[in-house]
Amino acid sequence: MQQLWQQLFAPILDSVRYATLASYTWAEPRLLLLLPLVPLLFVARWVLAHRRRSRLGVAFVRGQVPRDWSTLLRFLPDVLLALSIGFAIVALARPQRTDERVVQNGEGIDILLLLDVSASMELQDLRPNRLEAAKRVARDFIAGRQGDRIGLVVFAGDAYSLAPLTTDYELLLDDLQDIRLGMIANDGTAIGTALGVATNRLRNSRSRSKVCILISDGENTAGSLDPLTAAQLAHVYGLKIYTIGLGQDGIVPYGKDETGRPRYVETRLDETTMRQIAQAGEGQFFRATDNAGLTQVFRRINRYEKSEIKQTRYRNTKDYYRIYLFWSLGLWLIWLGLKNTFLTNALED
């Protein structure tokens, strides 16, 4: 009995729930506008019948004829017919549910972001500082990629792989958010070491394109590996290198002193070495002296490095009109059975 209920009666009753009806899409939604007209048909029929009805000149004393609830049964056939017509309209509107499946075909590329976290990244010629500005545009860059594996390398006096190559962008963005100044105890700028870590990470990759994006604001002052040599070694393993030089040369703001007045320090980017690294890696060098410039740099790189990803969409549409057609036919058959019974010939008061 329970199995019969689950397979037959439960779906029928569930079909008339509001939540079920609201979950459908409709092939012919304009037909649903006819539903409010169904009760109007019966009102119009009653008005026409009332005007043409013959009346006897017989007067009853008030209260002499008692009313009984059973007299309301004469309306039952009309209610069943109205519901039958309503369900027929719902069936004609064709309630549907569509499942869409997206399949990606193609090949992404492998990208490593190499981010400088040395003390000089605290300078405030980019707002709120160089590091936070770089993190913000890196987040936008990651969010705009699709199907690519992306990883993170951070460096100061030493270099570490913070996040392996992954397509789990949410996890990657969490790792990016955790990057902070001073996370590497040994201060300095080990550009060559960072490129070495990136090469070690990407050299076994089978991707058709392997890209490094190096973001730094200074000159190589730490590490035992020469940046240009590291770039040439990376190129041997098929790595393409873009370099981004952050910040302005000269006197730039750096926090505030004890009295609350801005402090200034002198800074300089080794642009020559950054250009040579990009040239050795068959990439490009970009200079970003403000937030808008940095955003534009990442947009250009995003245009240059495109993945060959194709999307195929599969739509599976299932119709649910049959159950409402069964409702309509069932109620109509009941109406046929009742229309010639005493219910339609009861005394009308």
mmCIF file of C-alpha atoms in Angstrom:
data_model
loop_
_atom_site.group_PDB
_atom_site.id
_atom_site.type_symbol
_atom_site.label_atom_id
_atom_site.label_comp_id
_atom_site.label_asym_id
_atom_site.label_seq_id
_atom_site.Cartn_x
_atom_site.Cartn_y
_atom_site.Cartn_z
ATOM 1 C CA MET A 1 0.000 0.000 0.000
ATOM 2 C CA GLN A 2 2.821 2.389 0.866
ATOM 3 C CA GLN A 3 4.574 1.602 -2.435
ATOM 4 C CA LEU A 4 1.338 2.313 -4.353
ATOM 5 C CA TRP A 5 1.029 5.657 -2.559
ATOM 6 C CA GLN A 6 4.592 6.682 -3.403
ATOM 7 C CA GLN A 7 4.382 5.676 -7.062
ATOM 8 C CA LEU A 8 0.840 6.809 -7.934
ATOM 9 C CA PHE A 9 -0.930 9.084 -5.482
ATOM 10 C CA ALA A 10 2.008 11.078 -4.092
ATOM 11 C CA PRO A 11 3.090 12.461 -7.529
ATOM 12 C CA ILE A 12 -0.534 13.332 -8.378
ATOM 13 C CA LEU A 13 -1.038 15.291 -5.169
ATOM 14 C CA ASP A 14 2.395 16.861 -5.427
ATOM 15 C CA SER A 15 1.562 18.187 -8.910
ATOM 16 C CA VAL A 16 -1.016 20.658 -7.527
ATOM 17 C CA ARG A 17 1.254 22.158 -4.864
ATOM 18 C CA TYR A 18 2.176 25.793 -5.387
ATOM 19 C CA ALA A 19 5.905 25.056 -5.037
ATOM 20 C CA THR A 20 5.648 22.480 -7.835
ATOM 21 C CA LEU A 21 3.784 24.821 -10.186
ATOM 22 C CA ALA A 22 6.214 27.656 -9.442
ATOM 23 C CA SER A 23 9.196 25.448 -10.341
ATOM 24 C CA TYR A 24 8.122 24.990 -13.961
ATOM 25 C CA THR A 25 9.025 26.890 -17.057
ATOM 26 C CA TRP A 26 6.209 27.140 -19.589
ATOM 27 C CA ALA A 27 6.336 26.528 -23.327
ATOM 28 C CA GLU A 28 3.168 28.598 -23.850
ATOM 29 C CA PRO A 29 2.961 30.901 -20.815
ATOM 30 C CA ARG A 30 0.374 33.223 -22.406
ATOM 31 C CA LEU A 31 -2.247 30.494 -22.191
ATOM 32 C CA LEU A 32 -2.115 30.797 -18.396
ATOM 33 C CA LEU A 33 -3.790 34.199 -18.794
ATOM 34 C CA LEU A 34 -6.979 32.274 -19.642
ATOM 35 C CA LEU A 35 -7.235 30.819 -16.124
ATOM 36 C CA PRO A 36 -8.940 33.895 -14.582
ATOM 37 C CA LEU A 37 -11.553 33.711 -17.377
ATOM 38 C CA VAL A 38 -12.765 30.233 -16.326
ATOM 39 C CA PRO A 39 -14.870 31.379 -13.325
ATOM 40 C CA LEU A 40 -16.137 34.292 -15.426
ATOM 41 C CA LEU A 41 -17.659 31.790 -17.879
ATOM 42 C CA PHE A 42 -19.803 30.317 -15.126
ATOM 43 C CA VAL A 43 -20.748 33.732 -13.781
ATOM 44 C CA ALA A 44 -21.843 34.766 -17.277
ATOM 45 C CA ARG A 45 -23.837 31.544 -17.691
ATOM 46 C CA TRP A 46 -25.577 32.102 -14.359
ATOM 47 C CA VAL A 47 -26.469 35.693 -15.286
ATOM 48 C CA LEU A 48 -27.934 34.648 -18.648
ATOM 49 C CA ALA A 49 -29.851 31.742 -17.109
ATOM 50 C CA HIS A 50 -31.179 33.993 -14.302
ATOM 51 C CA ARG A 51 -32.606 36.474 -16.815
ATOM 52 C CA ARG A 52 -34.375 33.827 -18.886
ATOM 53 C CA ARG A 53 -35.663 31.771 -15.967
ATOM 54 C CA SER A 54 -39.435 31.582 -15.558
ATOM 55 C CA ARG A 55 -40.794 32.640 -12.164
ATOM 56 C CA LEU A 56 -43.958 31.609 -10.315
ATOM 57 C CA GLY A 57 -45.914 34.265 -8.456
ATOM 58 C CA VAL A 58 -45.808 32.460 -5.165
ATOM 59 C CA ALA A 59 -44.821 34.238 -1.982
ATOM 60 C CA PHE A 60 -43.318 32.521 1.030
ATOM 61 C CA VAL A 61 -43.299 33.871 4.533
ATOM 62 C CA ARG A 62 -39.772 34.809 5.610
ATOM 63 C CA GLY A 63 -38.088 31.943 7.385
ATOM 64 C CA GLN A 64 -40.663 29.385 6.312
ATOM 65 C CA VAL A 65 -38.229 27.512 4.000
ATOM 66 C CA PRO A 66 -35.114 26.550 5.990
ATOM 67 C CA ARG A 67 -31.729 26.510 4.258
ATOM 68 C CA ASP A 68 -29.611 23.379 4.368
ATOM 69 C CA TRP A 69 -25.918 22.897 3.610
ATOM 70 C CA SER A 70 -26.802 20.071 1.235
ATOM 71 C CA THR A 71 -28.240 22.620 -1.187
ATOM 72 C CA LEU A 72 -24.673 23.713 -1.895
ATOM 73 C CA LEU A 73 -24.048 20.328 -3.519
ATOM 74 C CA ARG A 74 -25.775 21.600 -6.649
ATOM 75 C CA PHE A 75 -22.654 23.709 -7.300
ATOM 76 C CA LEU A 76 -20.355 20.663 -7.205
ATOM 77 C CA PRO A 77 -20.687 19.728 -10.920
ATOM 78 C CA ASP A 78 -19.856 23.318 -11.955
ATOM 79 C CA VAL A 79 -16.817 23.372 -9.672
ATOM 80 C CA LEU A 80 -15.579 20.078 -11.138
ATOM 81 C CA LEU A 81 -16.100 21.348 -14.696
ATOM 82 C CA ALA A 82 -14.243 24.593 -13.899
ATOM 83 C CA LEU A 83 -11.328 22.644 -12.436
ATOM 84 C CA SER A 84 -11.296 20.338 -15.476
ATOM 85 C CA ILE A 85 -11.074 23.327 -17.818
ATOM 86 C CA GLY A 86 -8.365 24.918 -15.625
ATOM 87 C CA PHE A 87 -6.201 21.807 -15.654
ATOM 88 C CA ALA A 88 -6.682 21.517 -19.428
ATOM 89 C CA ILE A 89 -5.331 25.076 -19.818
ATOM 90 C CA VAL A 90 -2.363 24.220 -17.584
ATOM 91 C CA ALA A 91 -1.652 21.144 -19.721
ATOM 92 C CA LEU A 92 -1.861 23.194 -22.934
ATOM 93 C CA ALA A 93 0.636 25.692 -21.479
ATOM 94 C CA ARG A 94 3.079 22.747 -21.272
ATOM 95 C CA PRO A 95 4.859 22.883 -17.917
ATOM 96 C CA GLN A 96 8.502 21.889 -18.303
ATOM 97 C CA ARG A 97 11.760 21.549 -16.434
ATOM 98 C CA THR A 98 15.074 21.976 -18.246
ATOM 99 C CA ASP A 99 18.414 20.585 -17.108
ATOM 100 C CA GLU A 100 21.412 22.242 -18.745
ATOM 101 C CA ARG A 101 24.835 20.624 -18.761
ATOM 102 C CA VAL A 102 27.925 22.473 -19.939
ATOM 103 C CA VAL A 103 30.883 20.469 -21.233
ATOM 104 C CA GLN A 104 34.189 22.251 -21.820
ATOM 105 C CA ASN A 105 36.391 21.006 -24.606
ATOM 106 C CA GLY A 106 39.814 22.348 -25.359
ATOM 107 C CA GLU A 107 43.096 23.035 -23.663
ATOM 108 C CA GLY A 108 43.891 25.615 -21.027
ATOM 109 C CA ILE A 109 47.293 27.056 -20.234
ATOM 110 C CA ASP A 110 49.440 26.991 -17.108
ATOM 111 C CA ILE A 111 50.087 30.339 -15.441
ATOM 112 C CA LEU A 112 52.284 31.147 -12.450
ATOM 113 C CA LEU A 113 51.988 34.503 -10.686
ATOM 114 C CA LEU A 114 55.304 35.507 -9.069
ATOM 115 C CA LEU A 115 54.583 38.196 -6.478
ATOM 116 C CA ASP A 116 57.160 40.282 -4.635
ATOM 117 C CA VAL A 117 56.385 40.551 -0.886
ATOM 118 C CA SER A 118 59.525 42.412 0.179
ATOM 119 C CA ALA A 119 59.365 45.431 2.496
ATOM 120 C CA SER A 120 59.417 47.913 -0.395
ATOM 121 C CA MET A 121 56.000 46.648 -1.503
ATOM 122 C CA GLU A 122 54.603 48.661 1.408
ATOM 123 C CA LEU A 123 55.289 51.939 -0.437
ATOM 124 C CA GLN A 124 52.133 53.935 -1.105
ATOM 125 C CA ASP A 125 52.536 55.378 -4.594
ATOM 126 C CA LEU A 126 49.915 52.722 -5.474
ATOM 127 C CA ARG A 127 46.869 52.666 -3.205
ATOM 128 C CA PRO A 128 46.616 51.493 -0.512
ATOM 129 C CA ASN A 129 50.129 50.155 -1.098
ATOM 130 C CA ARG A 130 51.957 48.322 -3.856
ATOM 131 C CA LEU A 131 51.263 44.830 -2.518
ATOM 132 C CA GLU A 132 47.521 45.318 -1.968
ATOM 133 C CA ALA A 133 47.151 46.956 -5.388
ATOM 134 C CA ALA A 134 48.906 43.979 -7.008
ATOM 135 C CA LYS A 135 46.716 41.515 -5.097
ATOM 136 C CA ARG A 136 43.548 43.307 -6.178
ATOM 137 C CA VAL A 137 44.297 43.186 -9.904
ATOM 138 C CA ALA A 138 45.591 39.611 -9.557
ATOM 139 C CA ARG A 139 42.194 38.631 -8.114
ATOM 140 C CA ASP A 140 40.449 40.175 -11.106
ATOM 141 C CA PHE A 141 42.847 38.415 -13.455
ATOM 142 C CA ILE A 142 42.191 35.007 -11.853
ATOM 143 C CA ALA A 143 38.433 35.560 -11.889
ATOM 144 C CA GLY A 144 38.588 36.295 -15.614
ATOM 145 C CA ARG A 145 40.340 33.062 -16.566
ATOM 146 C CA GLN A 146 38.539 29.868 -17.518
ATOM 147 C CA GLY A 147 39.949 26.380 -17.762
ATOM 148 C CA ASP A 148 43.531 27.455 -16.952
ATOM 149 C CA ARG A 149 45.680 26.082 -14.153
ATOM 150 C CA ILE A 150 47.065 28.951 -12.066
ATOM 151 C CA GLY A 151 49.605 28.886 -9.252
ATOM 152 C CA LEU A 152 51.277 31.368 -6.892
ATOM 153 C CA VAL A 153 54.929 31.957 -6.018
ATOM 154 C CA VAL A 154 55.905 34.580 -3.423
ATOM 155 C CA PHE A 155 59.378 35.912 -2.955
ATOM 156 C CA ALA A 156 61.441 38.358 -0.952
ATOM 157 C CA GLY A 157 64.938 37.287 0.123
ATOM 158 C CA ASP A 158 63.804 33.709 -0.545
ATOM 159 C CA ALA A 159 61.108 32.296 -2.846
ATOM 160 C CA TYR A 160 58.384 29.764 -2.100
ATOM 161 C CA SER A 161 55.608 28.084 -4.041
ATOM 162 C CA LEU A 162 52.505 29.213 -2.138
ATOM 163 C CA ALA A 163 49.834 27.530 -4.275
ATOM 164 C CA PRO A 164 50.330 24.708 -6.796
ATOM 165 C CA LEU A 165 48.830 24.858 -10.272
ATOM 166 C CA THR A 166 45.098 24.432 -9.870
ATOM 167 C CA THR A 167 41.725 25.192 -11.451
ATOM 168 C CA ASP A 168 40.156 25.596 -7.998
ATOM 169 C CA TYR A 169 40.031 29.366 -8.228
ATOM 170 C CA GLU A 170 38.211 29.808 -4.910
ATOM 171 C CA LEU A 171 41.035 28.093 -3.063
ATOM 172 C CA LEU A 172 43.558 30.092 -5.075
ATOM 173 C CA LEU A 173 41.849 33.380 -4.177
ATOM 174 C CA ASP A 174 41.926 32.400 -0.504
ATOM 175 C CA ASP A 175 45.686 31.823 -0.756
ATOM 176 C CA LEU A 176 46.101 35.151 -2.531
ATOM 177 C CA GLN A 177 44.167 36.912 0.219
ATOM 178 C CA ASP A 178 46.553 35.463 2.834
ATOM 179 C CA ILE A 179 49.623 37.017 1.200
ATOM 180 C CA ARG A 180 51.032 39.744 3.441
ATOM 181 C CA LEU A 181 54.119 41.802 4.010
ATOM 182 C CA GLY A 182 56.745 40.102 6.149
ATOM 183 C CA MET A 183 55.506 36.573 5.461
ATOM 184 C CA ILE A 184 59.077 35.723 4.363
ATOM 185 C CA ALA A 185 61.514 36.456 7.173
ATOM 186 C CA ASN A 186 64.538 36.967 4.912
ATOM 187 C CA ASP A 187 63.982 40.379 3.326
ATOM 188 C CA GLY A 188 65.339 41.379 -0.065
ATOM 189 C CA THR A 189 64.368 40.780 -3.690
ATOM 190 C CA ALA A 190 65.430 37.384 -5.026
ATOM 191 C CA ILE A 191 64.069 37.601 -8.580
ATOM 192 C CA GLY A 192 66.380 34.895 -9.917
ATOM 193 C CA THR A 193 65.386 32.475 -7.165
ATOM 194 C CA ALA A 194 61.685 33.124 -7.845
ATOM 195 C CA LEU A 195 62.176 32.314 -11.532
ATOM 196 C CA GLY A 196 64.009 29.144 -10.527
ATOM 197 C CA VAL A 197 61.080 28.025 -8.350
ATOM 198 C CA ALA A 198 58.680 28.787 -11.218
ATOM 199 C CA THR A 199 60.792 26.801 -13.682
ATOM 200 C CA ASN A 200 60.924 23.847 -11.322
ATOM 201 C CA ARG A 201 57.153 23.986 -10.977
ATOM 202 C CA LEU A 202 56.377 24.250 -14.703
ATOM 203 C CA ARG A 203 59.097 22.260 -16.398
ATOM 204 C CA ASN A 204 57.128 18.980 -16.294
ATOM 205 C CA SER A 205 53.895 20.592 -17.401
ATOM 206 C CA ARG A 206 52.361 19.202 -20.610
ATOM 207 C CA SER A 207 50.362 22.345 -21.328
ATOM 208 C CA ARG A 208 50.737 23.865 -24.787
ATOM 209 C CA SER A 209 51.577 27.213 -23.163
ATOM 210 C CA LYS A 210 53.390 27.922 -19.881
ATOM 211 C CA VAL A 211 53.363 31.510 -18.655
ATOM 212 C CA CYS A 212 55.087 33.325 -15.777
ATOM 213 C CA ILE A 213 53.927 36.773 -14.675
ATOM 214 C CA LEU A 214 56.616 38.369 -12.498
ATOM 215 C CA ILE A 215 55.516 41.351 -10.374
ATOM 216 C CA SER A 216 58.246 43.283 -8.563
ATOM 217 C CA ASP A 217 59.151 46.833 -7.609
ATOM 218 C CA GLY A 218 62.911 46.688 -7.139
ATOM 219 C CA GLU A 219 66.194 45.260 -8.268
ATOM 220 C CA ASN A 220 67.630 41.831 -7.549
ATOM 221 C CA THR A 221 69.351 42.073 -4.144
ATOM 222 C CA ALA A 222 69.192 38.516 -2.806
ATOM 223 C CA GLY A 223 69.490 34.900 -3.865
ATOM 224 C CA SER A 224 72.317 33.021 -5.512
ATOM 225 C CA LEU A 225 70.761 32.695 -8.988
ATOM 226 C CA ASP A 226 71.255 35.487 -11.520
ATOM 227 C CA PRO A 227 67.859 36.703 -12.857
ATOM 228 C CA LEU A 228 68.907 36.704 -16.519
ATOM 229 C CA THR A 229 70.408 33.224 -16.247
ATOM 230 C CA ALA A 230 67.201 32.034 -14.549
ATOM 231 C CA ALA A 231 65.125 33.552 -17.369
ATOM 232 C CA GLN A 232 67.208 31.821 -20.025
ATOM 233 C CA LEU A 233 66.862 28.502 -18.178
ATOM 234 C CA ALA A 234 63.096 29.021 -17.956
ATOM 235 C CA HIS A 235 62.956 29.658 -21.703
ATOM 236 C CA VAL A 236 64.711 26.342 -22.335
ATOM 237 C CA TYR A 237 61.785 24.609 -20.615
ATOM 238 C CA GLY A 238 59.259 26.540 -22.706
ATOM 239 C CA LEU A 239 58.259 29.199 -20.183
ATOM 240 C CA LYS A 240 57.037 32.557 -21.447
ATOM 241 C CA ILE A 241 57.788 35.418 -19.056
ATOM 242 C CA TYR A 242 55.929 38.697 -18.594
ATOM 243 C CA THR A 243 57.478 41.167 -16.175
ATOM 244 C CA ILE A 244 55.625 44.001 -14.446
ATOM 245 C CA GLY A 245 57.601 46.791 -12.782
ATOM 246 C CA LEU A 246 55.584 48.413 -9.994
ATOM 247 C CA GLY A 247 55.803 51.938 -8.714
ATOM 248 C CA GLN A 248 57.527 55.202 -9.481
ATOM 249 C CA ASP A 249 61.222 56.019 -9.311
ATOM 250 C CA GLY A 250 62.333 58.719 -6.903
ATOM 251 C CA ILE A 251 60.773 59.953 -3.660
ATOM 252 C CA VAL A 252 57.523 58.163 -2.757
ATOM 253 C CA PRO A 253 55.381 58.119 0.428
ATOM 254 C CA TYR A 254 56.046 55.419 3.004
ATOM 255 C CA GLY A 255 53.680 55.480 5.982
ATOM 256 C CA LYS A 256 53.727 58.141 8.695
ATOM 257 C CA ASP A 257 56.155 59.137 11.422
ATOM 258 C CA GLU A 258 55.472 59.442 15.167
ATOM 259 C CA THR A 259 53.816 62.836 14.717
ATOM 260 C CA GLY A 260 51.462 61.580 12.010
ATOM 261 C CA ARG A 261 53.217 63.303 9.116
ATOM 262 C CA PRO A 262 53.906 61.348 5.897
ATOM 263 C CA ARG A 263 57.332 59.782 5.517
ATOM 264 C CA TYR A 264 59.134 59.567 2.192
ATOM 265 C CA VAL A 265 61.802 57.221 0.903
ATOM 266 C CA GLU A 266 63.740 56.978 -2.334
ATOM 267 C CA THR A 267 63.142 53.949 -4.535
ATOM 268 C CA ARG A 268 64.326 52.733 -7.928
ATOM 269 C CA LEU A 269 63.288 49.920 -10.238
ATOM 270 C CA ASP A 270 65.944 48.019 -12.172
ATOM 271 C CA GLU A 271 63.993 48.367 -15.413
ATOM 272 C CA THR A 272 66.888 47.163 -17.549
ATOM 273 C CA THR A 273 67.017 43.758 -15.857
ATOM 274 C CA MET A 274 63.224 43.412 -15.967
ATOM 275 C CA ARG A 275 63.256 44.087 -19.706
ATOM 276 C CA GLN A 276 66.055 41.582 -20.262
ATOM 277 C CA ILE A 277 64.149 38.917 -18.321
ATOM 278 C CA ALA A 278 61.030 39.466 -20.456
ATOM 279 C CA GLN A 279 63.084 39.435 -23.640
ATOM 280 C CA ALA A 280 64.849 36.189 -22.667
ATOM 281 C CA GLY A 281 61.447 34.615 -21.947
ATOM 282 C CA GLU A 282 59.928 35.880 -25.226
ATOM 283 C CA GLY A 283 57.400 37.896 -23.269
ATOM 284 C CA GLN A 284 56.973 41.609 -22.604
ATOM 285 C CA PHE A 285 57.899 44.139 -19.944
ATOM 286 C CA PHE A 286 55.283 46.512 -18.540
ATOM 287 C CA ARG A 287 55.655 49.472 -16.218
ATOM 288 C CA ALA A 288 52.786 50.308 -13.862
ATOM 289 C CA THR A 289 53.197 53.528 -11.910
ATOM 290 C CA ASP A 290 49.623 53.725 -10.583
ATOM 291 C CA ASN A 291 46.563 51.560 -9.961
ATOM 292 C CA ALA A 292 44.959 52.268 -13.333
ATOM 293 C CA GLY A 293 48.171 51.423 -15.162
ATOM 294 C CA LEU A 294 48.500 48.135 -13.297
ATOM 295 C CA THR A 295 44.913 47.206 -14.190
ATOM 296 C CA GLN A 296 45.592 47.937 -17.858
ATOM 297 C CA VAL A 297 48.716 45.761 -17.808
ATOM 298 C CA PHE A 298 46.787 42.726 -16.568
ATOM 299 C CA ARG A 299 44.063 43.331 -19.136
ATOM 300 C CA ARG A 300 46.638 43.315 -21.918
ATOM 301 C CA ILE A 301 48.202 40.089 -20.665
ATOM 302 C CA ASN A 302 44.726 38.595 -20.393
ATOM 303 C CA ARG A 303 44.143 39.382 -24.072
ATOM 304 C CA TYR A 304 47.508 38.002 -25.160
ATOM 305 C CA GLU A 305 47.196 34.669 -23.356
ATOM 306 C CA LYS A 306 43.931 33.098 -24.457
ATOM 307 C CA SER A 307 42.901 29.500 -23.820
ATOM 308 C CA GLU A 308 41.354 27.404 -26.562
ATOM 309 C CA ILE A 309 38.289 26.464 -24.549
ATOM 310 C CA LYS A 310 35.040 25.548 -26.303
ATOM 311 C CA GLN A 311 31.793 25.085 -24.441
ATOM 312 C CA THR A 312 29.095 22.646 -25.506
ATOM 313 C CA ARG A 313 25.697 23.016 -23.864
ATOM 314 C CA TYR A 314 23.316 20.085 -23.551
ATOM 315 C CA ARG A 315 19.695 20.893 -22.725
ATOM 316 C CA ASN A 316 17.384 18.146 -21.535
ATOM 317 C CA THR A 317 13.761 19.317 -21.390
ATOM 318 C CA LYS A 318 11.105 17.171 -19.709
ATOM 319 C CA ASP A 319 7.376 17.868 -20.134
ATOM 320 C CA TYR A 320 4.924 17.509 -17.242
ATOM 321 C CA TYR A 321 1.664 18.268 -19.065
ATOM 322 C CA ARG A 322 0.441 14.657 -18.931
ATOM 323 C CA ILE A 323 -0.332 14.660 -15.231
ATOM 324 C CA TYR A 324 -2.462 17.809 -15.626
ATOM 325 C CA LEU A 325 -4.176 16.290 -18.642
ATOM 326 C CA PHE A 326 -5.052 13.281 -16.452
ATOM 327 C CA TRP A 327 -6.441 15.678 -13.836
ATOM 328 C CA SER A 328 -8.559 17.372 -16.502
ATOM 329 C CA LEU A 329 -9.912 14.142 -18.009
ATOM 330 C CA GLY A 330 -10.576 12.611 -14.610
ATOM 331 C CA LEU A 331 -12.555 15.605 -13.358
ATOM 332 C CA TRP A 332 -14.418 15.838 -16.671
ATOM 333 C CA LEU A 333 -15.493 12.194 -16.417
ATOM 334 C CA ILE A 334 -16.723 12.783 -12.869
ATOM 335 C CA TRP A 335 -18.639 15.835 -14.119
ATOM 336 C CA LEU A 336 -20.249 13.748 -16.854
ATOM 337 C CA GLY A 337 -21.342 11.246 -14.239
ATOM 338 C CA LEU A 338 -22.864 13.906 -12.005
ATOM 339 C CA LYS A 339 -24.494 16.284 -14.459
ATOM 340 C CA ASN A 340 -27.606 14.127 -14.934
ATOM 341 C CA THR A 341 -28.030 13.246 -11.272
ATOM 342 C CA PHE A 342 -30.091 14.956 -8.610
ATOM 343 C CA LEU A 343 -27.181 17.321 -7.915
ATOM 344 C CA THR A 344 -27.928 19.344 -11.037
ATOM 345 C CA ASN A 345 -31.697 19.169 -10.529
ATOM 346 C CA ALA A 346 -31.852 20.143 -6.917
ATOM 347 C CA LEU A 347 -34.310 22.825 -5.917
ATOM 348 C CA GLU A 348 -32.637 26.182 -6.404
ATOM 349 C CA ASP A 349 -33.504 28.798 -3.832
#
